[in-house]
């Protein structure tokens, strides 16, 4: 413990009120007279209640309507939100100082009590938030409350005074500032919720504390936001009006962009990146994000439980060709469970990743022979119906066929069916993917940890789990990082799954949309950070 | 006729019940549930969600609970659209689909019947070939091909209309979807009308009318058109229903907030209540449309009396 105070001092993260995260318009940039943005969001939000928001799209809107203690700026950095500053006062306690000028859109001040109410409501079993256990696990008693074993009032959050908030955690949570940027862990307006009940998120009823207010919401058609004049940083907000579209079909999305009715394509249709890049060289954007495309091995399957088989299957997939020729949209080859840019651990890779392919194939053949797997053996691959997944699967199957002589039976199915099979362990090899919930290594390690809900591979490495446990109780960020990296390496040396590519976000955004960056690795763009350049 | 209509409507109640029951069971038998997502929810969260939506009750109890709500006009809460009830969603989507489908149906009948008449009377002429070609193209090319072509030409090249979207029944958003549906419907109606009128024109009573020296115009308008319309009316019922199912494609292509979009999202997301609500709606519509078609027979054919 002697060391700890010094370490805490080192781990203290301080925010400054002066460092506001709003739109930074570079000198010399002329703004357009009309500051309005139309942005496709990929799907209809399942809810505007931040506690119930689950999808990327719903969270995008939630971050405009609500603001938590901290937030992501356009560059991907954590900046102060309602909290002006914060510090870790002991290993399991964080204290947040709230700004006094934060207001609800109805003009009443945002206070520490609003956060206490918001967090308790978020974890209350009656709210049934899909994210309750994901974030609740870090907060003292959070999980027990979600499980109905404790009362919401026992949650580790307390209003010391009107503008001071104390948060108790289960263990040391070094990435607290990152975690609380999620609007699930934000404030909600008790008066509005109690007055309107289920309808509190409808236009006219919704009271938020974000940079925007809800003006209009037509399901499956559009959702319109307007600048919130009561927002504490309103003077730095440039866009006056933002229209979110819920277009799911990529081709429709691009057509709306071409005809000028959409400034922001959510995601390009598969196989169109190169063509659209040539057609719209000024508008094409692509940057890596914290997400991993991988295939789950069912580690309990009679064939897949042999590590030699899993290793051989992983070794022979040429990620470089997969990235450059098959998906051909700028994605990055991956060889570990942790992707580049993740805080709290280094990227791990296999030694053979640098070997020439011939050597990899020879080694893989040897492994299969040792495992007694003969050429012509059948393996079964399951994926959800999608052109993109199909292309990748055909490539993988051809690698396994031509290099190892294995026959892959490909089985495509509806997404929900795949999810069910994956969660039930009813598969041999299955397509999988993950996008970080917050920027820390733990979000990725849940994919391979023993008994984790997210572990579809059903693998368990006791040593790796022990290292994660050690790291989680360590206060020294450097030591924690070393331990977490070791854990990732130890677990991945078991080949529980087959990492393939790190996600990038290829999309079209009109060149006159300013504030868009390549470093926002969580792909979280708040509209307060964007602006329209004169064009 | 009224008692006939009433009897028909009452006899649909068992039909609807059977449809609901079968659909209910099928939905629950389909693998994957409303709360399966890429990020698997923990057992505790799943239990909370199921309790919230009454999915923790035994299936028969859930079923009775649903039926009870349905009798009170409540289609339940949506899983996929958590902030809305199924009633809300249907109330907002139905006018969109009905306006697009209804307007296109009326235009299709007028154009289709007119083209059919012209083609039948000028058999093997240029007009006839044109109608037949249109009919074949309309049947052969699926709407997901014609739709994007319309968008390419009228929204991206000449920029007359938006490529998609919806704004409170603003005509500029409605025109392209209506054109697409009309095109498909006209081709069917035109072909049926043509064939049927050609057949009628060769019957004895028309020959008699010709022998009496009546002008062609009178023969067609007064004697031939009513019997020739019978097959057209027969296809209108199924055509109207298929307009709703076709909406799944048209609404995706034009990004319209109608019933088709809800069906797709509801099924894909295992939104049990939403899908059931829409199935009930489509069943009722189908029954009503078929009834209207049967009643129309009585008007067109004096031999048919109820």
Tab-separated table of C-alpha atoms in Angstrom, chain A residues 43-49 52 54 125-134 146-147 198-199 201-202 217-222 246-249 252 255-256 258-259 261 414-417 419-420 422-423 431-435 437 453-454, chain B residues 30-45 48-49 52 80-85 88-89 92 148 151-152 155-156 159 161-168 173 252-258 261-262 265 267-270:
chain	number	residue	atom	x	y	z
A	43	UNK	CA	-30.982	1.617	-38.388
A	44	UNK	CA	-33.934	2.877	-36.429
A	45	UNK	CA	-32.889	3.434	-32.796
A	46	UNK	CA	-34.478	0.848	-30.515
A	47	UNK	CA	-34.953	3.537	-27.894
A	48	UNK	CA	-33.976	7.100	-27.033
A	49	UNK	CA	-33.844	6.191	-23.366
A	52	UNK	CA	-32.156	1.117	-23.033
A	54	UNK	CA	-27.964	-0.807	-27.161
A	125	UNK	CA	-33.937	-4.882	-12.805
A	126	UNK	CA	-37.241	-3.167	-13.598
A	127	UNK	CA	-35.521	-1.051	-16.244
A	128	UNK	CA	-34.083	-4.228	-17.803
A	129	UNK	CA	-31.239	-2.446	-19.529
A	130	UNK	CA	-29.337	-4.749	-21.910
A	131	UNK	CA	-26.086	-3.071	-20.828
A	132	UNK	CA	-26.736	-3.403	-17.091
A	133	UNK	CA	-24.240	-6.159	-16.432
A	134	UNK	CA	-21.659	-4.912	-18.964
A	146	UNK	CA	-29.113	-6.146	-11.653
A	147	UNK	CA	-29.530	-9.672	-10.350
A	198	UNK	CA	-43.293	5.262	-21.008
A	199	UNK	CA	-43.740	8.235	-23.338
A	201	UNK	CA	-38.729	9.925	-24.897
A	202	UNK	CA	-41.279	11.354	-27.349
A	217	UNK	CA	-39.272	11.587	-34.564
A	218	UNK	CA	-40.957	9.626	-37.339
A	219	UNK	CA	-40.252	5.934	-36.883
A	220	UNK	CA	-38.334	4.398	-39.800
A	221	UNK	CA	-38.273	7.749	-41.556
A	222	UNK	CA	-36.231	10.349	-39.710
A	246	UNK	CA	-32.548	5.058	-40.324
A	247	UNK	CA	-31.622	3.613	-43.740
A	248	UNK	CA	-30.432	0.011	-43.413
A	249	UNK	CA	-29.913	-0.857	-47.058
A	252	UNK	CA	-30.276	2.990	-50.841
A	255	UNK	CA	-28.174	6.598	-53.697
A	256	UNK	CA	-29.472	9.114	-51.168
A	258	UNK	CA	-25.555	10.693	-54.641
A	259	UNK	CA	-28.835	12.538	-55.014
A	261	UNK	CA	-30.348	13.918	-49.614
A	414	UNK	CA	-30.379	-15.826	-40.393
A	415	UNK	CA	-28.542	-13.657	-37.873
A	416	UNK	CA	-30.725	-14.596	-34.907
A	417	UNK	CA	-30.287	-18.279	-35.666
A	419	UNK	CA	-26.572	-16.009	-32.476
A	420	UNK	CA	-28.574	-18.759	-30.851
A	422	UNK	CA	-23.179	-19.565	-31.129
A	423	UNK	CA	-24.462	-18.864	-27.635
A	431	UNK	CA	-18.365	-16.111	-37.833
A	432	UNK	CA	-18.027	-13.611	-35.034
A	433	UNK	CA	-17.298	-9.957	-34.432
A	434	UNK	CA	-16.887	-7.493	-31.624
A	435	UNK	CA	-16.782	-3.747	-31.209
A	437	UNK	CA	-17.811	-0.789	-25.495
A	453	UNK	CA	-21.049	-14.374	-21.400
A	454	UNK	CA	-19.261	-13.161	-24.508
B	30	UNK	CA	-38.047	-20.201	-34.688
B	31	UNK	CA	-34.551	-20.376	-33.216
B	32	UNK	CA	-33.221	-17.200	-31.660
B	33	UNK	CA	-35.239	-14.825	-29.546
B	34	UNK	CA	-35.835	-11.087	-29.367
B	35	UNK	CA	-33.000	-10.618	-26.890
B	36	UNK	CA	-30.268	-12.561	-28.700
B	37	UNK	CA	-27.692	-10.064	-29.856
B	38	UNK	CA	-24.019	-9.966	-30.774
B	39	UNK	CA	-23.330	-8.909	-27.207
B	40	UNK	CA	-24.923	-11.729	-25.274
B	41	UNK	CA	-26.891	-10.423	-22.317
B	42	UNK	CA	-26.108	-11.998	-18.966
B	43	UNK	CA	-28.538	-14.446	-17.400
B	44	UNK	CA	-29.711	-11.787	-14.939
B	45	UNK	CA	-30.350	-9.220	-17.652
B	48	UNK	CA	-35.142	-8.953	-16.300
B	49	UNK	CA	-35.974	-8.463	-19.969
B	52	UNK	CA	-40.551	-6.955	-18.463
B	80	UNK	CA	-37.492	-3.951	-31.318
B	81	UNK	CA	-38.913	-0.446	-30.967
B	82	UNK	CA	-38.902	-0.229	-27.190
B	83	UNK	CA	-40.353	3.279	-26.996
B	84	UNK	CA	-43.428	2.422	-29.068
B	85	UNK	CA	-46.416	0.133	-28.786
B	88	UNK	CA	-48.463	3.236	-32.377
B	89	UNK	CA	-46.221	1.659	-34.981
B	92	UNK	CA	-48.029	5.409	-38.223
B	148	UNK	CA	-33.226	1.383	-58.461
B	151	UNK	CA	-34.023	6.226	-58.772
B	152	UNK	CA	-30.981	6.357	-61.021
B	155	UNK	CA	-33.311	11.109	-58.704
B	156	UNK	CA	-29.640	10.945	-59.594
B	159	UNK	CA	-32.908	15.101	-59.993
B	161	UNK	CA	-37.527	13.535	-57.253
B	162	UNK	CA	-35.723	12.498	-54.073
B	163	UNK	CA	-34.065	9.066	-54.110
B	164	UNK	CA	-36.117	7.996	-51.147
B	165	UNK	CA	-37.457	8.967	-47.779
B	166	UNK	CA	-40.754	10.283	-46.579
B	167	UNK	CA	-42.130	13.551	-45.328
B	168	UNK	CA	-45.724	13.717	-44.144
B	173	UNK	CA	-41.588	11.436	-51.994
B	252	UNK	CA	-36.640	-0.885	-48.689
B	253	UNK	CA	-35.666	0.521	-52.073
B	254	UNK	CA	-37.283	3.903	-51.368
B	255	UNK	CA	-36.680	3.853	-47.630
B	256	UNK	CA	-40.355	4.348	-46.785
B	257	UNK	CA	-41.663	4.043	-43.217
B	258	UNK	CA	-44.505	1.668	-44.104
B	261	UNK	CA	-40.403	-2.161	-43.363
B	262	UNK	CA	-42.018	-3.165	-40.070
B	265	UNK	CA	-37.575	-5.612	-39.089
B	267	UNK	CA	-39.351	-10.820	-38.322
B	268	UNK	CA	-35.584	-10.337	-38.345
B	269	UNK	CA	-35.604	-9.139	-34.762
B	270	UNK	CA	-38.049	-11.750	-33.475
